[in-house]
Amino acid sequence: MEWVRLAVLLSVYVLHITSGSCLPGTYGYRCGYNCHCQANTCNVTDGCRSQTCIKGWSGPTCQKNNKALDKSTSASSTSMAAGNAVDGNTIANNYRSCFHSAYNDGINVAWWRVDLNETTPIHDVTIYFRTDYKVRRNGIQVYIADTAASPTDGVKCYNVTGKGDGSDILDVLNVTCSGKGRYLVLYTTTINNGDAVPILDFCEVQVDVCAPGTFGSVCDNYCHCAGDVCNFVNGVCPSGVCLPGWQHDECDTECTQFSYGQNCSKKCSDRNCKNDNSSCDHATGMCVGGCKTGWNGTDCTQECPGSYGDGCAYQCSARKCRGTSTCDHVTGKCENGCNPGWKIADCTQECTKGVEYGSGCVGNCSARMCDGGTDACPPDTGQCESTCVSGWQGEDCAQVCSLGSFGENCSEECGQCLDTSDCHHVNGTCITGCVNGWTNHTCTQKQDEGPTSNAGIFTSAGVVVAIIVAAAVVVIVVVLVRRRRSQAANKRDDHADMSPEQIGAVVVVDEKDEAAVDEDDNDTYYNTATAPAITLVSVDKLQERIQELQVPVGGFQAEYQVRPKT
């Protein structure tokens, strides 16, 4: 029958959890105890303490039960009914309300038996003797038996001894009779004072047992065992294991404020409560405000199973991870990143359509180099519907041509550049120039195969011109110097007013006709203000001097005039 009680306790507990209070007629921890008083007087915490118990129950909490009440009885012989001893009537001053065996010649034994209907742990037996006649109390033996085959087949647990007149035996005798059995037997072969044969007469027999989960002399202590109920005498749990929240052998003491669970083995500080961690139910360790992200269970000590996040609300299987990945119970992060088209740590958010693409959505749709520029942008690949513009490659046209190639579809090879990486990916221009022996902007033409590049032509032409001009100037200067010396001798009077430092001229040859110097030796330029001394210019500075004189329009003529012919 114990399994029935456990089933009832479980159902009561479930109802208690869901409703938040005990059902009528129940009370105590997990609503596991039945009230044995009027239901409306039973407190959900203390039960029937200090209340009037219903028939068959007694003690300060109404948890002491008379298992013999109204049970089936039998006897060796009867003068008064055997059932009178289990009817609950403890008034003992009238033999008619008591059991009385027959008074017949030849009787050598008398016995009385009650069937408790089930194997019962027995400890306390109470016998109410007749108060109007005490002689037949002495010599009664008490047995606990498993069968009804013979009154003495069981174990004798007590022997009532005293005077033959019974005067030294209590009217209400409390007997300690420890054992386990279905039947309780009172047996005698004793012939007391005034009788000729063994006779039994008593008014009530009680077999008092504590209700399941209680123990003690008056059944007012509560044990909380896991498995079988505790011994109703000493409270020890047979399994040695307490229900969560209780400790010690009797499982009657709550865990301290810092521990909880079965045998108080769990620490409140090990929980993963979301908010305040101070409240710690001694039985469940329940976190009042719920669990931190990634944790589950009443006490928030279990990682999310196959899920993650706040309240374990996200399923690991719903992620779009690349390849295989563990599932962190807090973040759900994909170790190897996301499948193309998905982003954020747990890969559960799609790329924004038309804006981004690829694994982690790192691709920028507007940065692709699709030919035409208006292609659709698939969120997974970003693939261009058309081809790529020159210099770009890849299905999304987002990669420049690889080193050594350029042009449309990156199909052309770079020329003989000094640095292959400096070949422009669009037009193939060698940015740092060519290796020796190669020319043009792509460095694809050997120098001896044709004209050089524009830069080379201009450089060579400049050198040739500079050499020709320098040679011509030297010749002209020499001629003019000789002519000047000749004229100076003939015309010294014309310059009598000038100082020697002021005499001189810078002669410039007209590029249109170098021969004019020899043909017209009377055309001489001089400075009309102050004629400077002849200025000798080295060949390497000649071009620079010419450029200085050419800067202002008419600058040469403004400073120098042709000397009138004489």
XYZ file of C-alpha atoms in Angstrom:
566
model
C 0.000 0.000 0.000
C 3.008 2.258 0.311
C 3.121 2.859 -3.427
C -0.451 4.117 -3.245
C 0.549 6.655 -0.636
C 3.508 7.787 -2.708
C 1.269 8.192 -5.735
C -1.140 10.274 -3.679
C 1.707 12.376 -2.343
C 3.003 12.960 -5.860
C -0.375 14.011 -7.169
C -0.887 16.288 -4.206
C 2.518 17.818 -4.760
C 1.834 18.481 -8.433
C -1.432 20.157 -7.560
C 0.325 22.173 -4.915
C 2.933 23.379 -7.380
C 0.372 24.367 -9.978
C -2.137 25.953 -7.639
C 0.269 27.491 -5.145
C -1.630 26.093 -2.093
C -2.581 22.740 -0.585
C -5.783 20.949 -1.408
C -8.377 20.868 1.371
C -7.499 18.184 3.904
C -3.743 18.332 3.253
C -0.932 20.357 4.769
C 2.792 20.620 5.421
C 5.836 20.222 3.183
C 4.750 19.586 -0.391
C 1.225 19.154 1.034
C 2.296 15.602 1.876
C 0.275 15.105 5.046
C -3.414 14.434 5.489
C -5.474 16.204 8.099
C -7.250 13.926 10.573
C -9.521 16.565 11.949
C -12.259 18.601 10.344
C -10.878 19.947 7.052
C -11.983 23.484 7.788
C -9.918 23.484 10.983
C -6.748 22.103 9.398
C -3.953 24.652 8.930
C -1.884 24.309 5.721
C 1.284 24.562 7.809
C 0.562 22.960 11.186
C -2.284 20.643 10.272
C -4.572 19.606 13.150
C -2.426 20.805 16.004
C -4.634 21.523 19.021
C -7.758 20.464 17.110
C -10.223 17.653 17.790
C -9.203 14.511 15.938
C -11.601 12.333 14.019
C -12.348 8.780 15.223
C -9.334 6.480 15.195
C -6.780 9.299 15.343
C -5.119 10.935 18.304
C -2.061 12.912 19.382
C -1.315 16.654 19.293
C -1.299 16.686 15.468
C -3.875 13.903 14.943
C -1.248 11.706 13.264
C -1.482 8.765 15.687
C -3.662 6.069 14.147
C -5.412 3.075 15.780
C -4.918 0.402 13.112
C -7.172 -2.082 14.992
C -10.270 0.123 14.958
C -13.292 -1.677 13.493
C -11.126 -4.408 12.015
C -12.155 -8.055 11.794
C -11.719 -10.091 15.018
C -11.892 -13.703 16.188
C -11.567 -15.564 19.536
C -11.198 -19.025 21.039
C -14.666 -18.646 22.573
C -16.991 -15.782 23.431
C -19.254 -14.792 26.192
C -19.267 -11.171 24.961
C -18.458 -10.368 21.300
C -14.828 -10.190 20.197
C -15.638 -7.070 18.162
C -16.423 -5.106 21.314
C -12.673 -4.723 21.801
C -12.173 -2.752 18.518
C -15.311 -0.591 18.384
C -13.606 2.525 19.692
C -15.511 2.578 22.949
C -13.025 2.857 25.803
C -15.623 3.047 28.606
C -14.682 0.028 30.742
C -17.056 -0.097 33.695
C -19.584 -2.475 32.163
C -18.659 -5.929 30.939
C -21.428 -5.856 28.332
C -19.428 -3.329 26.278
C -16.282 -5.468 26.548
C -14.967 -8.739 25.116
C -15.377 -11.799 27.382
C -14.258 -15.336 26.591
C -16.468 -18.284 27.630
C -16.460 -19.705 31.125
C -16.756 -23.415 30.485
C -15.355 -26.487 32.165
C -12.472 -28.127 30.325
C -11.046 -24.926 28.770
C -7.248 -24.741 29.103
C -6.452 -21.790 26.791
C -8.140 -18.540 25.751
C -7.145 -16.224 22.896
C -8.378 -13.131 20.965
C -7.129 -11.947 17.525
C -7.538 -8.863 15.314
C -6.771 -8.778 11.561
C -5.078 -5.469 10.599
C -5.670 -6.268 6.882
C -2.036 -5.632 5.925
C 1.417 -6.215 7.255
C 1.948 -3.387 9.708
C 4.943 -2.141 11.669
C 3.751 -2.324 15.260
C 5.236 -0.691 18.316
C 2.595 0.644 20.674
C -0.323 -1.451 21.878
C -2.841 -0.108 24.394
C -5.165 -2.394 26.388
C -8.208 -0.989 28.218
C -9.103 -3.421 31.030
C -12.462 -3.643 32.835
C -12.518 -1.290 35.766
C -15.365 -3.107 37.542
C -13.433 -6.422 37.742
C -9.612 -6.620 37.694
C -8.861 -10.306 38.338
C -8.176 -11.423 34.730
C -5.396 -8.983 33.800
C -2.437 -11.118 34.876
C -0.732 -13.612 32.540
C -1.794 -12.180 29.150
C 0.758 -12.750 26.366
C 0.872 -10.510 23.230
C 1.881 -11.955 19.827
C 2.467 -10.466 16.376
C 1.766 -12.987 13.593
C 1.810 -13.112 9.816
C -0.795 -15.877 9.540
C -3.926 -17.027 11.334
C -2.941 -20.705 11.338
C -2.233 -20.757 15.067
C -2.492 -18.000 17.684
C 1.066 -18.588 18.782
C 2.708 -18.922 15.330
C 3.995 -15.374 15.537
C 6.472 -13.631 17.811
C 5.614 -12.943 21.436
C 6.362 -9.283 22.037
C 4.999 -8.709 25.534
C 3.870 -10.540 28.681
C 1.492 -8.946 31.242
C 2.542 -9.966 34.747
C 1.236 -9.036 38.183
C -0.784 -10.216 41.093
C -3.435 -12.866 40.663
C -6.130 -10.361 41.498
C -4.797 -7.849 38.998
C -4.687 -5.055 41.497
C -1.169 -3.981 40.548
C -1.868 -3.767 36.795
C -3.010 -0.439 35.280
C -6.538 0.012 33.990
C -5.053 1.349 30.737
C -1.893 -0.547 29.943
C 0.502 0.833 27.288
C 2.532 -2.047 25.897
C 5.686 -1.704 23.803
C 5.368 -4.496 21.276
C 7.811 -4.012 18.383
C 7.487 -6.096 15.279
C 5.844 -6.365 11.893
C 2.843 -8.491 11.054
C -0.766 -8.616 9.972
C -2.301 -10.074 13.149
C -2.157 -9.038 16.791
C -3.025 -11.836 19.276
C -3.775 -11.736 23.047
C -3.294 -15.204 24.542
C -3.454 -16.749 28.032
C -3.232 -20.068 29.839
C -3.271 -18.441 33.286
C -6.017 -19.210 35.824
C -6.354 -16.151 38.033
C -7.961 -15.819 41.497
C -11.527 -17.099 41.711
C -11.547 -18.677 38.217
C -11.465 -22.393 37.367
C -10.267 -21.951 33.754
C -8.212 -19.350 31.772
C -10.463 -16.396 30.931
C -9.874 -13.150 28.953
C -11.934 -10.015 29.447
C -10.963 -6.512 28.311
C -12.862 -3.612 26.799
C -10.627 -2.150 23.977
C -7.366 -2.964 22.203
C -5.597 -0.260 20.180
C -2.653 -0.781 17.822
C -1.268 2.739 17.492
C 0.877 3.562 14.457
C 2.117 6.974 13.289
C 0.846 8.145 9.916
C 3.415 7.874 7.097
C 6.050 10.593 7.326
C 5.629 11.120 11.078
C 7.348 9.591 14.073
C 7.730 9.838 17.827
C 5.766 8.756 20.899
C 2.778 10.900 19.919
C 3.586 11.088 16.161
C 4.162 14.843 16.129
C 7.578 14.787 14.404
C 7.934 14.885 10.601
C 10.516 13.080 8.509
C 11.201 13.699 4.788
C 12.731 10.532 3.375
C 13.422 9.775 -0.268
C 11.865 6.375 -0.941
C 10.286 4.479 1.947
C 8.849 6.438 4.838
C 10.832 6.718 8.012
C 10.556 4.414 10.962
C 7.576 5.780 12.854
C 9.308 5.210 16.193
C 12.789 6.742 15.707
C 12.278 8.562 12.395
C 15.307 7.021 10.617
C 14.935 6.854 6.840
C 15.523 3.307 5.500
C 17.249 4.542 2.346
C 19.491 6.950 4.206
C 18.559 9.587 1.635
C 16.435 12.641 2.344
C 14.091 14.529 0.093
C 15.720 17.651 -1.384
C 16.081 20.344 1.245
C 16.425 18.076 4.305
C 19.276 16.493 6.222
C 20.346 14.172 9.075
C 19.260 10.559 9.614
C 15.665 11.505 10.347
C 15.553 14.012 7.454
C 13.733 16.372 9.765
C 16.090 19.368 9.559
C 16.085 21.903 6.736
C 19.271 22.783 4.849
C 21.116 25.899 5.962
C 20.598 29.133 4.046
C 23.716 28.474 1.943
C 22.788 25.000 0.673
C 19.881 23.141 -0.865
C 18.869 19.973 -2.648
C 19.102 16.313 -1.748
C 21.039 15.876 1.488
C 21.821 19.623 1.228
C 24.664 18.786 -1.168
C 24.283 21.787 -3.494
C 25.599 25.298 -2.880
C 23.407 28.318 -3.434
C 26.440 30.236 -4.726
C 26.882 27.806 -7.644
C 23.598 28.773 -9.254
C 23.348 31.071 -12.302
C 20.454 33.274 -11.291
C 19.695 36.254 -13.518
C 19.140 38.814 -10.794
C 19.300 38.546 -7.014
C 21.084 35.369 -5.948
C 20.262 35.712 -2.248
C 16.946 33.873 -2.252
C 17.656 30.141 -2.159
C 14.846 27.684 -1.505
C 16.255 24.913 0.720
C 14.620 22.217 -1.395
C 14.831 23.383 -5.013
C 17.295 26.296 -4.950
C 14.879 28.034 -7.310
C 16.079 31.318 -8.828
C 13.189 33.725 -8.304
C 14.084 36.022 -11.208
C 14.962 33.295 -13.704
C 18.305 32.194 -15.133
C 21.207 33.959 -16.771
C 21.513 33.635 -20.530
C 22.403 30.081 -21.523
C 21.254 28.396 -18.321
C 18.229 26.275 -17.549
C 16.460 24.436 -14.722
C 14.718 25.515 -11.559
C 18.055 26.279 -9.907
C 19.739 27.474 -13.128
C 22.585 24.955 -12.966
C 21.965 23.197 -16.285
C 23.278 24.411 -19.615
C 20.694 24.868 -22.335
C 20.204 21.445 -23.998
C 20.450 21.758 -27.784
C 19.589 25.426 -27.487
C 21.102 28.699 -26.330
C 20.406 32.268 -25.339
C 18.062 33.876 -22.854
C 15.605 31.294 -21.611
C 17.222 28.736 -23.985
C 14.846 30.152 -26.586
C 17.028 29.596 -29.681
C 17.573 26.206 -31.269
C 21.100 25.268 -32.293
C 19.723 23.438 -35.326
C 18.233 26.676 -36.713
C 21.623 28.339 -37.178
C 23.252 28.714 -40.626
C 26.805 27.776 -39.674
C 29.517 27.042 -42.195
C 30.540 23.406 -41.872
C 30.179 21.755 -38.481
C 30.166 23.752 -35.279
C 29.599 23.272 -31.590
C 26.781 25.301 -30.072
C 27.783 27.570 -27.223
C 24.907 27.460 -24.742
C 25.182 31.222 -24.154
C 25.807 32.783 -27.599
C 25.251 29.944 -30.079
C 28.303 31.271 -31.967
C 29.281 29.439 -35.162
C 32.965 28.561 -34.870
C 33.710 28.649 -38.614
C 31.525 31.566 -39.577
C 28.258 31.619 -41.508
C 26.983 30.137 -44.722
C 26.905 32.704 -47.526
C 23.966 35.063 -47.097
C 23.909 35.006 -43.285
C 25.507 37.097 -40.566
C 25.978 37.847 -36.812
C 27.642 35.455 -34.357
C 24.974 32.732 -34.439
C 24.321 33.108 -38.193
C 20.573 33.556 -37.839
C 20.174 36.922 -39.596
C 19.995 37.177 -43.396
C 22.018 39.697 -45.352
C 20.145 42.907 -46.215
C 18.740 42.378 -49.683
C 20.428 44.451 -52.372
C 22.932 45.896 -49.905
C 25.215 43.104 -48.706
C 26.092 39.509 -49.477
C 28.419 36.625 -48.728
C 29.486 34.854 -45.535
C 28.992 37.280 -42.688
C 27.434 39.703 -45.216
C 30.827 41.385 -45.665
C 30.303 41.876 -49.404
C 29.053 45.297 -50.549
C 26.643 45.097 -53.478
C 27.446 48.645 -54.591
C 31.198 47.937 -54.623
C 30.960 45.189 -57.248
C 32.364 45.988 -60.725
C 29.609 44.467 -62.807
C 29.556 45.568 -66.452
C 26.513 47.797 -66.560
C 26.320 48.323 -62.808
C 22.637 47.441 -62.335
C 22.826 43.690 -61.805
C 20.808 41.976 -59.076
C 22.768 41.097 -55.948
C 22.087 37.545 -54.614
C 22.609 37.564 -50.799
C 24.699 34.401 -50.873
C 27.149 34.986 -53.766
C 26.607 38.559 -54.994
C 27.113 37.122 -58.510
C 26.956 39.580 -61.402
C 24.510 38.617 -64.114
C 26.732 40.279 -66.712
C 30.508 40.185 -67.120
C 32.971 42.247 -65.103
C 34.400 45.577 -66.227
C 38.007 45.507 -67.462
C 40.499 44.785 -64.715
C 38.111 42.871 -62.408
C 37.281 39.204 -61.907
C 35.319 36.727 -59.745
C 31.637 35.827 -59.828
C 30.903 39.004 -57.891
C 33.478 41.073 -59.868
C 34.971 42.316 -56.623
C 38.554 41.145 -57.093
C 41.159 42.930 -59.189
C 43.101 40.884 -61.696
C 45.741 38.708 -60.140
C 49.412 39.687 -60.412
C 50.718 39.457 -63.944
C 47.358 39.955 -65.675
C 45.074 42.813 -66.672
C 42.264 43.833 -68.968
C 38.894 42.301 -69.786
C 38.392 39.024 -67.942
C 42.015 39.500 -66.809
C 42.961 37.674 -69.982
C 46.028 39.789 -70.896
C 49.510 39.312 -69.465
C 51.617 42.167 -68.125
C 54.755 43.192 -70.065
C 58.357 43.405 -68.882
C 57.675 45.678 -65.900
C 60.339 46.363 -63.311
C 57.840 45.187 -60.694
C 55.101 42.764 -61.783
C 52.848 44.063 -59.011
C 52.979 47.545 -60.560
C 51.240 46.478 -63.743
C 47.939 48.364 -63.718
C 45.088 45.848 -63.586
C 42.954 47.791 -66.116
C 45.337 48.968 -68.932
C 48.552 47.078 -68.157
C 50.717 50.220 -67.731
C 53.994 49.514 -65.986
C 53.922 52.184 -63.256
C 57.575 51.865 -62.228
C 58.937 51.520 -65.743
C 60.382 48.682 -67.805
C 63.254 46.321 -67.350
C 66.330 47.076 -69.474
C 65.788 46.560 -73.194
C 62.002 47.141 -73.198
C 59.942 50.209 -73.877
C 56.440 51.770 -74.307
C 53.896 52.130 -71.443
C 53.177 48.416 -71.247
C 56.834 47.431 -71.656
C 55.979 45.046 -74.456
C 58.294 46.474 -77.157
C 62.015 45.931 -77.368
C 64.029 49.116 -77.811
C 65.735 48.002 -81.054
C 62.464 47.127 -82.728
C 61.219 50.661 -83.391
C 60.870 54.217 -82.125
C 61.302 54.812 -78.472
C 58.720 56.232 -76.206
C 57.827 59.936 -76.302
C 59.870 60.589 -73.214
C 62.968 59.106 -74.846
C 62.462 61.102 -78.069
C 62.101 64.382 -76.231
C 65.159 63.725 -74.106
C 67.394 62.852 -77.103
C 66.208 65.854 -79.142
C 66.916 68.203 -76.276
C 70.491 67.000 -75.967
C 71.179 67.430 -79.719
C 69.733 70.949 -79.811
C 71.756 71.984 -76.781
C 74.992 70.794 -78.384
C 74.284 72.650 -81.688
C 73.407 75.923 -79.954
C 76.446 75.762 -77.717
C 78.793 75.243 -80.682
C 77.223 78.101 -82.651
C 77.463 80.520 -79.772
C 81.125 79.768 -79.200
C 81.932 80.480 -82.850
C 79.938 83.711 -82.901
C 81.443 84.976 -79.682
C 84.964 84.429 -80.985
C 84.194 86.285 -84.235
C 82.572 89.197 -82.466
C 85.390 89.556 -79.992
C 87.934 89.861 -82.769
C 85.766 92.347 -84.670
C 85.206 94.404 -81.540
C 88.902 94.735 -80.934
C 89.410 96.005 -84.514
C 86.640 98.554 -84.258
C 87.767 99.716 -80.875
C 91.067 100.872 -82.271
C 89.388 102.966 -84.982
C 86.612 104.399 -82.933
C 88.059 105.017 -79.507
C 86.986 108.673 -79.744
C 83.352 107.743 -79.946
C 83.633 106.180 -76.502
C 85.874 108.674 -74.861
C 83.170 109.429 -72.299
C 82.718 105.797 -71.215
C 84.684 103.999 -68.563
C 86.402 100.773 -69.466
C 83.986 98.772 -67.278
C 81.000 100.105 -69.196
C 82.267 99.012 -72.578
C 81.029 95.667 -73.740
C 78.040 93.802 -75.163
C 76.403 90.491 -75.033
C 75.963 89.188 -78.518
C 73.172 86.922 -79.520
C 72.896 85.076 -82.738
C 69.575 85.207 -84.567
C 68.495 81.565 -84.920
C 66.954 82.385 -88.320
C 70.224 83.171 -89.979
C 73.541 82.377 -88.375
C 75.395 83.637 -91.477
C 74.202 87.180 -90.871
C 77.061 87.710 -88.501
C 79.625 87.454 -91.244
C 77.602 89.307 -93.899
C 76.592 92.330 -91.805
C 79.360 93.152 -89.453
C 78.037 96.684 -88.923
C 74.886 95.486 -87.006
C 75.993 95.507 -83.401
C 73.702 95.403 -80.312
C 74.538 97.431 -77.312
C 72.886 98.533 -74.130
C 71.584 102.020 -74.572
C 71.599 102.842 -70.892
C 74.801 101.377 -69.655
C 76.703 99.020 -71.852
C 77.835 96.141 -69.694
C 81.073 94.377 -70.055
C 81.170 91.412 -72.327
C 79.657 88.541 -70.439
C 81.176 85.155 -70.994
C 78.657 82.326 -70.520
C 79.761 78.731 -70.184
C 78.165 76.188 -72.453
C 76.312 74.397 -69.678
C 74.714 77.735 -68.561
C 73.955 79.070 -72.026
C 70.494 77.597 -72.389
C 69.532 78.897 -68.942
C 70.676 82.429 -69.901
C 68.737 82.317 -73.152
C 65.575 81.333 -71.305
C 66.018 84.238 -68.870
C 66.198 86.704 -71.737
C 63.176 85.195 -73.468
C 60.786 85.382 -70.505
C 59.320 88.903 -71.110
C 57.933 89.657 -74.546
C 60.485 91.800 -76.325
C 62.791 91.608 -73.396
C 65.951 91.272 -75.447
C 65.053 94.241 -77.676
C 63.972 96.335 -74.692
C 67.417 96.037 -73.143
C 69.534 96.116 -76.281
C 69.289 98.180 -79.516
C 71.072 97.894 -82.853
C 73.957 100.353 -83.089
C 73.471 102.779 -85.988
C 75.762 102.172 -88.904
C 78.516 104.733 -89.498
